[in-house]
mmCIF file of N, CA and C in Angstrom:
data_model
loop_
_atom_site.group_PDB
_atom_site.id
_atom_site.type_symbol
_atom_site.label_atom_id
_atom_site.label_comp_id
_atom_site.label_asym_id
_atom_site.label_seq_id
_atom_site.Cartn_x
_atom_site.Cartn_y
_atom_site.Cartn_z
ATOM 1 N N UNK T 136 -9.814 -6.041 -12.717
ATOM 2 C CA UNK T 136 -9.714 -6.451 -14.103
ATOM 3 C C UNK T 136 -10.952 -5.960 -14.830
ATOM 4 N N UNK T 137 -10.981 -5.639 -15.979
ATOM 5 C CA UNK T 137 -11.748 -4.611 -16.983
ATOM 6 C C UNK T 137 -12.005 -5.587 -17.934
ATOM 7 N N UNK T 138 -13.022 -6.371 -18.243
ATOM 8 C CA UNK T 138 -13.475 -7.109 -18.946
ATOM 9 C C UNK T 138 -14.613 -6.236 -19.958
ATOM 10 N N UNK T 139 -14.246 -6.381 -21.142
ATOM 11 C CA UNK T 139 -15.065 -5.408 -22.442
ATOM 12 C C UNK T 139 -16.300 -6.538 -22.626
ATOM 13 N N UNK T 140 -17.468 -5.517 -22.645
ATOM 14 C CA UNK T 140 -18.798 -6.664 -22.990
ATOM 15 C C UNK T 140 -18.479 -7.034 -24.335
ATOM 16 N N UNK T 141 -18.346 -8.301 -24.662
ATOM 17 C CA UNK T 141 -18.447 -9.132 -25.954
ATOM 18 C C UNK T 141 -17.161 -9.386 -26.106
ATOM 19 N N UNK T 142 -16.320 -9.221 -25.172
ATOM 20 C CA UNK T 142 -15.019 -9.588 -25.231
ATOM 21 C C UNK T 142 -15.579 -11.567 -25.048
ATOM 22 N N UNK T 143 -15.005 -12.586 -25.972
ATOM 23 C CA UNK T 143 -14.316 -13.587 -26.215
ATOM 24 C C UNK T 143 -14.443 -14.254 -24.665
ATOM 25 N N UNK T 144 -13.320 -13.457 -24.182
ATOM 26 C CA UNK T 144 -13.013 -13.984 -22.757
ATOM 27 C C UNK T 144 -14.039 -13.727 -21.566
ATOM 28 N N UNK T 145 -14.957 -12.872 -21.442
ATOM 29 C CA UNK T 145 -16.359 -12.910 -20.940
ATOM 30 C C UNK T 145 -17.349 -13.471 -20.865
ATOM 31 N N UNK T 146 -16.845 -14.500 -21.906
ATOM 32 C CA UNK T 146 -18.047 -15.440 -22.070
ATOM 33 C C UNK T 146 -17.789 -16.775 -21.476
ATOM 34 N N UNK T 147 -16.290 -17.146 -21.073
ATOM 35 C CA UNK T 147 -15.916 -18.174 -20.478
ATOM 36 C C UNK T 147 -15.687 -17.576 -18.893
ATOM 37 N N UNK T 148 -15.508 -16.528 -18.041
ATOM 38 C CA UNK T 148 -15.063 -16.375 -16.751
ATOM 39 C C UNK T 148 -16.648 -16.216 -15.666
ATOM 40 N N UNK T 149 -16.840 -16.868 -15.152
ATOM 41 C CA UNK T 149 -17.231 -17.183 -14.692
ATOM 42 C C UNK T 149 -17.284 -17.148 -12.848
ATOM 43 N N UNK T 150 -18.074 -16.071 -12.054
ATOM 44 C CA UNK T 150 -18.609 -15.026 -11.166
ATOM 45 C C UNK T 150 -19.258 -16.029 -10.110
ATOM 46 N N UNK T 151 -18.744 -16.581 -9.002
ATOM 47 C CA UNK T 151 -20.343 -17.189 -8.278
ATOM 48 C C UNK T 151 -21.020 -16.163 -7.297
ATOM 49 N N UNK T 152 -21.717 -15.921 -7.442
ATOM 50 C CA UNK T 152 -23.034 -14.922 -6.791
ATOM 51 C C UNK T 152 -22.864 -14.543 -5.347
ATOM 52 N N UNK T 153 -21.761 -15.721 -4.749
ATOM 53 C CA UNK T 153 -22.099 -15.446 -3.335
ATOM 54 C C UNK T 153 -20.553 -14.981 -2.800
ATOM 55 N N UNK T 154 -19.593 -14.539 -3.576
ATOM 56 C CA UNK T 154 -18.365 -14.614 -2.877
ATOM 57 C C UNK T 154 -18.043 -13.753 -2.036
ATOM 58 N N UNK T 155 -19.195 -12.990 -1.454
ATOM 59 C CA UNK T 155 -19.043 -12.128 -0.028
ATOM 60 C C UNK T 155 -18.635 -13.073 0.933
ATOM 61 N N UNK T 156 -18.851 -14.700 0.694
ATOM 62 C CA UNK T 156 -19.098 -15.510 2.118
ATOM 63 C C UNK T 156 -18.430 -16.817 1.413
ATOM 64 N N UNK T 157 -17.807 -17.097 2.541
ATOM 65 C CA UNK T 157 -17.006 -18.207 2.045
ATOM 66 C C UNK T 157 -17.816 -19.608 2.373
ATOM 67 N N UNK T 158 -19.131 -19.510 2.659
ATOM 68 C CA UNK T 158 -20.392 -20.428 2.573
ATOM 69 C C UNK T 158 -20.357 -20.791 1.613
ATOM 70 N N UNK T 159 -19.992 -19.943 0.596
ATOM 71 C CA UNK T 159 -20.555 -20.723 -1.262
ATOM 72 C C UNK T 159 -19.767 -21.999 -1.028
ATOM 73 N N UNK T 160 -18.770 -21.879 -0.938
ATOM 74 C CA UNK T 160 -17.452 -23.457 -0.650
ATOM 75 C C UNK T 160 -18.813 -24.819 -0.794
ATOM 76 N N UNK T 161 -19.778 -24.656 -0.053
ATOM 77 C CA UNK T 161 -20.450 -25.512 0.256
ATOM 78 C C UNK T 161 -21.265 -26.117 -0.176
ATOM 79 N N UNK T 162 -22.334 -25.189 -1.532
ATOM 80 C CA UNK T 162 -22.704 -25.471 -2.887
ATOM 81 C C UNK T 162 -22.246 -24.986 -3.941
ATOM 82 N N UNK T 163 -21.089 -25.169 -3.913
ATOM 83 C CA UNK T 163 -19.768 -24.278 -5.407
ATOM 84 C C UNK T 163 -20.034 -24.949 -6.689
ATOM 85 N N UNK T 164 -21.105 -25.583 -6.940
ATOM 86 C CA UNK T 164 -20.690 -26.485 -8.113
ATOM 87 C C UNK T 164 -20.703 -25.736 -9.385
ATOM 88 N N UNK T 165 -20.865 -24.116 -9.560
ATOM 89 C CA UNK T 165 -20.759 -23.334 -10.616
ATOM 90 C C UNK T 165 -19.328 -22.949 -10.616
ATOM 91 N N UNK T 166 -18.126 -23.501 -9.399
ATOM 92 C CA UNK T 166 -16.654 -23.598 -9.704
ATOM 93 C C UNK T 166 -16.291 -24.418 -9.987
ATOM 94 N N UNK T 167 -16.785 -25.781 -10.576
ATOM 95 C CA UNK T 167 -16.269 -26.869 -11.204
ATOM 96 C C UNK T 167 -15.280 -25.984 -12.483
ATOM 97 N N UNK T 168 -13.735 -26.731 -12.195
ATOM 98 C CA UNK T 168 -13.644 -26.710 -13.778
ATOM 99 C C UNK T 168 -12.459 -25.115 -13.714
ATOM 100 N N UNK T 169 -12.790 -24.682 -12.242
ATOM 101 C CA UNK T 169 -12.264 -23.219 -12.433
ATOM 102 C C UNK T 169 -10.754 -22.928 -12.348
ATOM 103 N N UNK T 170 -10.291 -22.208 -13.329
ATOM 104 C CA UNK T 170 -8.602 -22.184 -13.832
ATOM 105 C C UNK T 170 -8.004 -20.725 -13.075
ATOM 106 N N UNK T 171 -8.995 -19.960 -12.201
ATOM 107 C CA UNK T 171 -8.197 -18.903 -11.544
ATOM 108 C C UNK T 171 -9.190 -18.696 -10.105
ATOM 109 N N UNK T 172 -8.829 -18.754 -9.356
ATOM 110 C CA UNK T 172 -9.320 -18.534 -8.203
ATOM 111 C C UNK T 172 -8.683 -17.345 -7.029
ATOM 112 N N UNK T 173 -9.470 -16.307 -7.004
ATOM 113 C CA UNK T 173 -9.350 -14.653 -6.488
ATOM 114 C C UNK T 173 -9.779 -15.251 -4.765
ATOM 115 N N UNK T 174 -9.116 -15.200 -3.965
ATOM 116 C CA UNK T 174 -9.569 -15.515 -2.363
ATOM 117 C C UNK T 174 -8.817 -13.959 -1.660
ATOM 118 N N UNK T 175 -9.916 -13.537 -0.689
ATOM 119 C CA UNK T 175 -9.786 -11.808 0.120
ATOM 120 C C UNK T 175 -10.756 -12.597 1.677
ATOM 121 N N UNK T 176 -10.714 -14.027 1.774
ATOM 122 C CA UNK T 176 -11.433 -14.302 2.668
ATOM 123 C C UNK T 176 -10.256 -15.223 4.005
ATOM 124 N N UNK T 177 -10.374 -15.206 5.022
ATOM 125 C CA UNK T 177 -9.902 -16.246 5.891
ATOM 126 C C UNK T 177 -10.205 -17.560 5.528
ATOM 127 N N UNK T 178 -9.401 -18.043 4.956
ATOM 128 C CA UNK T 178 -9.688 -19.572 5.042
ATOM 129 C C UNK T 178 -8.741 -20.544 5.009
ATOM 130 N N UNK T 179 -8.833 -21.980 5.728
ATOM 131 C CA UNK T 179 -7.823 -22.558 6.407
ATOM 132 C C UNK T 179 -7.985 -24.011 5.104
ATOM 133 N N UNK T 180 -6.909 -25.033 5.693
ATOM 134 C CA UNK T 180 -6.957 -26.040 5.164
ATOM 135 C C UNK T 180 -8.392 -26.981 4.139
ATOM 136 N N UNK T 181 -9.092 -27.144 5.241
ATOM 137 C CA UNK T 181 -10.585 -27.731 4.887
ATOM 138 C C UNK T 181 -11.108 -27.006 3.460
ATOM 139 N N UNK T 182 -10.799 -25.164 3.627
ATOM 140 C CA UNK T 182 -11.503 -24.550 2.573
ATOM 141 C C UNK T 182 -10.386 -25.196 1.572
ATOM 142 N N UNK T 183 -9.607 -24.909 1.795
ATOM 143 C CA UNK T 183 -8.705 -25.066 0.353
ATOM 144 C C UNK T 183 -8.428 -26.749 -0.295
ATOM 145 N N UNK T 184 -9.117 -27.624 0.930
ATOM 146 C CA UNK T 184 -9.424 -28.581 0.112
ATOM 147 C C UNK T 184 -10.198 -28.839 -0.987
ATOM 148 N N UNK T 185 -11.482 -27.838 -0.377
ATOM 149 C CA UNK T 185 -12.775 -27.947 -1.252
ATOM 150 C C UNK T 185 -12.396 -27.339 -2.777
ATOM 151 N N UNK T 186 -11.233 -25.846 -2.846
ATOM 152 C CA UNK T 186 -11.069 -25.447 -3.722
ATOM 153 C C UNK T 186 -10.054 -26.547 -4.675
ATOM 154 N N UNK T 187 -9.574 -27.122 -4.183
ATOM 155 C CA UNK T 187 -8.458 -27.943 -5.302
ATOM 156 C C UNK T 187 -9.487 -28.733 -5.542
ATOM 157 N N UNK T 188 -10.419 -29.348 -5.374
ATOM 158 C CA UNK T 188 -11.351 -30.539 -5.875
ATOM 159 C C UNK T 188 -11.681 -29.774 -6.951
ATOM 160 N N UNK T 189 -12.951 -28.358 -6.609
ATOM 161 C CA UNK T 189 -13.112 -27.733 -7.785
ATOM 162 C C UNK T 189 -12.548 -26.597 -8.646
ATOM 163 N N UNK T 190 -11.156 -26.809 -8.586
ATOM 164 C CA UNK T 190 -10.421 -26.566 -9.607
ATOM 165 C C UNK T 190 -9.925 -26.722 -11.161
ATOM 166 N N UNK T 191 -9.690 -26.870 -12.289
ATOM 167 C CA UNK T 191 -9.320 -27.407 -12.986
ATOM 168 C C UNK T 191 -8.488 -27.976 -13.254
ATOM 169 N N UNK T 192 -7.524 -28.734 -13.574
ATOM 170 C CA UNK T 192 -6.007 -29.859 -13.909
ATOM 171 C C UNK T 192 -4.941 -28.629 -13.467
ATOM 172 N N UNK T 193 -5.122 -27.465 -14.500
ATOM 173 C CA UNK T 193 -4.141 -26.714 -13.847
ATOM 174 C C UNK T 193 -4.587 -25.443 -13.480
ATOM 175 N N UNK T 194 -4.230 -24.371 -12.557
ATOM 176 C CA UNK T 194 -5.534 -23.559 -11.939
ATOM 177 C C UNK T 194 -4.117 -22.502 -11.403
ATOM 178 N N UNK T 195 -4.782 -21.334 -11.103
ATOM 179 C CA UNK T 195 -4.177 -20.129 -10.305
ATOM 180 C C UNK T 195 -4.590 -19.516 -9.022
ATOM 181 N N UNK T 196 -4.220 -19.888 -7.873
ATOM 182 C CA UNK T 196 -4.607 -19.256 -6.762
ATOM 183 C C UNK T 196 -3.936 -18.290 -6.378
ATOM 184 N N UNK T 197 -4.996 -16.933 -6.016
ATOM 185 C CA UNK T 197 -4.134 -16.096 -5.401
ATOM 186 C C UNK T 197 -4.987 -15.456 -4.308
ATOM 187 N N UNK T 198 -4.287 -14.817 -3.436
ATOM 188 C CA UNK T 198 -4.477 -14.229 -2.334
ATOM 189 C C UNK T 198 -4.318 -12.569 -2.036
ATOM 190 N N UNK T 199 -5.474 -12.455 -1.841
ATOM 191 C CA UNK T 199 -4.876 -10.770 -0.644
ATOM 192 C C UNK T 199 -4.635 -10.797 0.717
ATOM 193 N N UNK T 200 -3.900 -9.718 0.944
ATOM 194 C CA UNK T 200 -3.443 -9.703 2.375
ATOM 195 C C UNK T 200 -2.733 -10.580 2.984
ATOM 196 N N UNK T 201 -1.569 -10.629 1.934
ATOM 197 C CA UNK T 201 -0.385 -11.144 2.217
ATOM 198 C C UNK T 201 0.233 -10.214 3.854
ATOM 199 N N UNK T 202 0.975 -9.258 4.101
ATOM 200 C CA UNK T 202 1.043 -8.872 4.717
ATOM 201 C C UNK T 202 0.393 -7.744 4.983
ATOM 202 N N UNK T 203 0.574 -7.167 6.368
ATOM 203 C CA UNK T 203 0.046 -5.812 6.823
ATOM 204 C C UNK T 203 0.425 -4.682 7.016
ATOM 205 N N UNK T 204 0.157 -3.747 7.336
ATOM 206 C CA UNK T 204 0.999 -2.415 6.944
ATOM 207 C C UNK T 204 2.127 -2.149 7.479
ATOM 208 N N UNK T 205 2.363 -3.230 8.833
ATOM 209 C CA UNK T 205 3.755 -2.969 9.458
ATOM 210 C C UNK T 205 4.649 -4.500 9.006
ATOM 211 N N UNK T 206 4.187 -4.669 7.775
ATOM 212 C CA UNK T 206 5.071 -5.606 7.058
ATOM 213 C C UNK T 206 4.969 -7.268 8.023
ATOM 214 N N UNK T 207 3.825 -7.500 8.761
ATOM 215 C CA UNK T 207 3.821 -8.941 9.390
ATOM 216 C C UNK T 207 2.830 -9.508 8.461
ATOM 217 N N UNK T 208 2.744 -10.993 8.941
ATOM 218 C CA UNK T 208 1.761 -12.050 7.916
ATOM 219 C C UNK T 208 0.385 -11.259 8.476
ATOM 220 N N UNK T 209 -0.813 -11.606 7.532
ATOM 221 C CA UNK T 209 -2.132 -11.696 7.116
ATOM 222 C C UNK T 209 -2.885 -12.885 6.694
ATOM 223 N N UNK T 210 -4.361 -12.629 7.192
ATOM 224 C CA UNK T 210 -4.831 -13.971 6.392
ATOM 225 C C UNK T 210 -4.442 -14.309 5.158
ATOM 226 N N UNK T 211 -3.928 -13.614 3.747
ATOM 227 C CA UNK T 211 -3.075 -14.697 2.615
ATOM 228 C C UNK T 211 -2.066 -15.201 3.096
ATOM 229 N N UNK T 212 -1.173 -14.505 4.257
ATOM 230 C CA UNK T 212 -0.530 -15.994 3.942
ATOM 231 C C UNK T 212 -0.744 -16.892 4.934
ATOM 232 N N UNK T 213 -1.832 -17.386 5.885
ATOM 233 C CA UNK T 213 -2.736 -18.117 5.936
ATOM 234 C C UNK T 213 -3.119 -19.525 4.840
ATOM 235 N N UNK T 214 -3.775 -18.375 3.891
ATOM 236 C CA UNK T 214 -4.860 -19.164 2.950
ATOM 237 C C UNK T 214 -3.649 -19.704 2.077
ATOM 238 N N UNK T 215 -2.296 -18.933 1.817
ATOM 239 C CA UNK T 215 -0.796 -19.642 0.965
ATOM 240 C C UNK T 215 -0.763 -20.935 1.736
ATOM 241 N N UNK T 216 -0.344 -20.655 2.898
ATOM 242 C CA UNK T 216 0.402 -22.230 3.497
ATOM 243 C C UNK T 216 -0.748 -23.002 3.572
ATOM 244 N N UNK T 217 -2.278 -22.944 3.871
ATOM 245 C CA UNK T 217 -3.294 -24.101 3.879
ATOM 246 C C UNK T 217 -3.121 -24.419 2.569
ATOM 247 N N UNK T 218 -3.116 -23.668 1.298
ATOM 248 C CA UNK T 218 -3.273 -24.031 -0.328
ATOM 249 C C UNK T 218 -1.876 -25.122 -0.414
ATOM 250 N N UNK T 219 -0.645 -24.685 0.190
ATOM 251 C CA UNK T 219 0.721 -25.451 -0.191
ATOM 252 C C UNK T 219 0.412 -26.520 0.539
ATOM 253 N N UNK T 220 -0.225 -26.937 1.654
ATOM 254 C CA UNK T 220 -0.426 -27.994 2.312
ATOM 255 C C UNK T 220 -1.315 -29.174 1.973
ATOM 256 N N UNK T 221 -2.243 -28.646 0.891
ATOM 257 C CA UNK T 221 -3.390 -29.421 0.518
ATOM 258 C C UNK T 221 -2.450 -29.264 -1.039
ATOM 259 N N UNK T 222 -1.754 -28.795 -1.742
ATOM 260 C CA UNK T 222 -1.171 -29.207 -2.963
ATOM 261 C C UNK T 222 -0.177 -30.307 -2.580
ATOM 262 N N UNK T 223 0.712 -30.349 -1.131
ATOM 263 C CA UNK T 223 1.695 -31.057 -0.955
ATOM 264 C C UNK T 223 1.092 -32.340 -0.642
ATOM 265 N N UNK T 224 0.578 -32.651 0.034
ATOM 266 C CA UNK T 224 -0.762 -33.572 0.550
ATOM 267 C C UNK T 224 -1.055 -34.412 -1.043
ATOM 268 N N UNK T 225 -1.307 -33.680 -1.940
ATOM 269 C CA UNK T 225 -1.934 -34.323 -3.225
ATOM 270 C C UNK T 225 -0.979 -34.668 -4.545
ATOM 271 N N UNK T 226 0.223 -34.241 -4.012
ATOM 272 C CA UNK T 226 1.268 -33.969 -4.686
ATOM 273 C C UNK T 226 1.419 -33.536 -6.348
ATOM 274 N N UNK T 227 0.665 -32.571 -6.006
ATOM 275 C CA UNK T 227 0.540 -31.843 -7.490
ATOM 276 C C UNK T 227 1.976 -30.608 -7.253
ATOM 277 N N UNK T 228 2.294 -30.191 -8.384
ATOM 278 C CA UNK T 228 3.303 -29.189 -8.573
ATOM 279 C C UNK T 228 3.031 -27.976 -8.591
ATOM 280 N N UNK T 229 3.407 -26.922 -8.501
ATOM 281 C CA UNK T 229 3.260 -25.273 -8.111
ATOM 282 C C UNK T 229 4.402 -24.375 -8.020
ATOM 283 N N UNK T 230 3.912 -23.020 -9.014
ATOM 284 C CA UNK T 230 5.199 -21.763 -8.712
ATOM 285 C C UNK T 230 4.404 -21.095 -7.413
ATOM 286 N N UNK T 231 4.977 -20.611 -6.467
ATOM 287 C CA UNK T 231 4.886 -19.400 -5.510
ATOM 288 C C UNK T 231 5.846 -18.392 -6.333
ATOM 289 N N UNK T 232 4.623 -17.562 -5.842
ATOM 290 C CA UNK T 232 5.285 -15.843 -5.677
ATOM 291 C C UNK T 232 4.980 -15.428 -4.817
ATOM 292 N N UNK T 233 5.721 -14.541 -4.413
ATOM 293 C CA UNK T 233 5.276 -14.202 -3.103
ATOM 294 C C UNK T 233 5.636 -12.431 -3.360
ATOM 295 N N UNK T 234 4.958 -11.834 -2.334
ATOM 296 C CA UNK T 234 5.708 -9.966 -2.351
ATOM 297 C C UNK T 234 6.382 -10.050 -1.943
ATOM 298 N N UNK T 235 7.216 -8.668 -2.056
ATOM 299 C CA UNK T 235 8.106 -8.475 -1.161
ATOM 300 C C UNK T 235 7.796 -7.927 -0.124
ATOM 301 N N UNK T 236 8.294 -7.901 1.264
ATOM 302 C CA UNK T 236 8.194 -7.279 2.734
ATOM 303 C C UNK T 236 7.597 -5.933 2.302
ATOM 304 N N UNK T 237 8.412 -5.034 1.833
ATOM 305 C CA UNK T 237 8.290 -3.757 1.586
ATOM 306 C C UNK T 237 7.689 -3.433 0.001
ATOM 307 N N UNK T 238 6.923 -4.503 -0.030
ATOM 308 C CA UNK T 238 5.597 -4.209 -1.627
ATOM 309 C C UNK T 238 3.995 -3.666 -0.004
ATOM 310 N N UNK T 239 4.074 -4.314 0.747
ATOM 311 C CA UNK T 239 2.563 -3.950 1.716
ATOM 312 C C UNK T 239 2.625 -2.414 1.487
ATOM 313 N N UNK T 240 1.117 -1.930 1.452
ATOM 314 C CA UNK T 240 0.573 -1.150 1.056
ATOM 315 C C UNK T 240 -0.634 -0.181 2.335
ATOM 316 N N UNK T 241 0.088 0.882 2.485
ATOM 317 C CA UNK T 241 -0.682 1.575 3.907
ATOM 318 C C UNK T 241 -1.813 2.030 3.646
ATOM 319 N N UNK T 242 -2.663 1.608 2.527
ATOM 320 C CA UNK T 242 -3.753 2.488 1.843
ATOM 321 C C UNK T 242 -5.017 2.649 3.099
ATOM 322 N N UNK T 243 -6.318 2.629 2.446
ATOM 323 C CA UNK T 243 -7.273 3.078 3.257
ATOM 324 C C UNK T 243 -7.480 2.360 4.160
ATOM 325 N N UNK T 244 -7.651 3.253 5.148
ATOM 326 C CA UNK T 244 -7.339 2.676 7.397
ATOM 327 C C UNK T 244 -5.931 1.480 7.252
ATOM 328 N N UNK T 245 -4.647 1.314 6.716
ATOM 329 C CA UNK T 245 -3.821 0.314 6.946
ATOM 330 C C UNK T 245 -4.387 -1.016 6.334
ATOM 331 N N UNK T 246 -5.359 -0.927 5.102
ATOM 332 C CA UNK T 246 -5.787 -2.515 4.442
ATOM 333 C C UNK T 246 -4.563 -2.066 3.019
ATOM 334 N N UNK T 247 -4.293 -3.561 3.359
ATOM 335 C CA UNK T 247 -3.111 -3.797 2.577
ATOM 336 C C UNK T 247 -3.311 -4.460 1.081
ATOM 337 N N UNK T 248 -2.043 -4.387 0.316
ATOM 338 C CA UNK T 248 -2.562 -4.376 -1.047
ATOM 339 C C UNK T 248 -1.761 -5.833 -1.571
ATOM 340 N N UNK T 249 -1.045 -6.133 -0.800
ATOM 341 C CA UNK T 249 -0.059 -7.592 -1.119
ATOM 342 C C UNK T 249 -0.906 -8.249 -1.548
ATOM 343 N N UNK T 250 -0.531 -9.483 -2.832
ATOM 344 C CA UNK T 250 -1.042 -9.925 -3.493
ATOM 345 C C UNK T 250 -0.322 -11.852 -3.820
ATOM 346 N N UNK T 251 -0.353 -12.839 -3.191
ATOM 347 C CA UNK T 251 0.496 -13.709 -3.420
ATOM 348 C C UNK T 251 -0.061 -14.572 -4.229
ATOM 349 N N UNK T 252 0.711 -15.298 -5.193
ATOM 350 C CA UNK T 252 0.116 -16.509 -6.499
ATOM 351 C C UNK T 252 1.117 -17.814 -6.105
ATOM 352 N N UNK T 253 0.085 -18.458 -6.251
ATOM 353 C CA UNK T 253 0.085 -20.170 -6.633
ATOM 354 C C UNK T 253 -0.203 -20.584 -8.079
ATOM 355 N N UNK T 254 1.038 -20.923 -8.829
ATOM 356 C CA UNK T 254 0.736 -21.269 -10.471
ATOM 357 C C UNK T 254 0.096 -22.909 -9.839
ATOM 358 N N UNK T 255 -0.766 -23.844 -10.241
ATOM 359 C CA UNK T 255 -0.795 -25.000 -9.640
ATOM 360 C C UNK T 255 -0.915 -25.978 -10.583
ATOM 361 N N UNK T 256 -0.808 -27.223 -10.884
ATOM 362 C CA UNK T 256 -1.155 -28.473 -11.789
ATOM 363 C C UNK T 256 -1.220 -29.723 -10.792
ATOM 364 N N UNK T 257 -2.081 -30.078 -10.804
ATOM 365 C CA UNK T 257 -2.808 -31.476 -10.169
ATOM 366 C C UNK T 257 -1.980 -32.840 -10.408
ATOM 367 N N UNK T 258 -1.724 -33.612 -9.867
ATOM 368 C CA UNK T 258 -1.192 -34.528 -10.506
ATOM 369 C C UNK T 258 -1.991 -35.481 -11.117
ATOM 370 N N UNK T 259 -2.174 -35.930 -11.848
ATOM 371 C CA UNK T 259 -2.675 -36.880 -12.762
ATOM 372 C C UNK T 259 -2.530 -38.303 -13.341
#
């Protein structure tokens, strides 16, 4: 995504410093509040608890590496079913999307390009 300096919307999205490592989880408090959440990391239930806490009321999760180049699961959909498990758990509401089998992507060395979304709203 191509964000223009002085674009409006640049001034509200908001970067945490460490998202090479899914350690930040642990002092995230610059994701309070956050309405889209980008995950390219392994992470199970526990993480995706931490992320619905600091989420906002209603929020967007999505995932890479839905599947792999010979069309089987990947850590997203991993990090999908821990996210649906900790939304079902809390019983907040959610769209899935998911790719299709034959959207995976053979690009550089077989890293794949699948992309899956969680529309989400908290219950309240």
């Amino acid at each position: 995504v191509f964000i223009e300096r002085g674009c409006e919307l640049n001034e509200r999205i908001k970067i945490h410093p460490r998202v090479w490592s899914k350690d930040f989880l642990d002092n995230a408090d610059t994701l309070s509040g956050s309405d889209f959440i980008f995950n390219d990391a392994n992470i199970d239930v526990e993480d995706c608890k931490k992320l619905y806490d600091l989420a906002a009321n209603e929020f967007i999760f999505t995932t890479h590496d839905y599947f792999n180049k010979t069309g089987g699961f990947e850590k997203g959909y991993k990090a999908i079913q821990s996210m649906l498990h900790v939304l079902k758990s809390k019983g907040a509401t959610y769209e899935l999307y998911l790719p299709e089998e034959d959207w995976y992507f053979t690009g550089y060395n077989g890293i794949n390009g699948c992309v899956a979304l969680l529309k989400c709203k908290k219950k309240i």
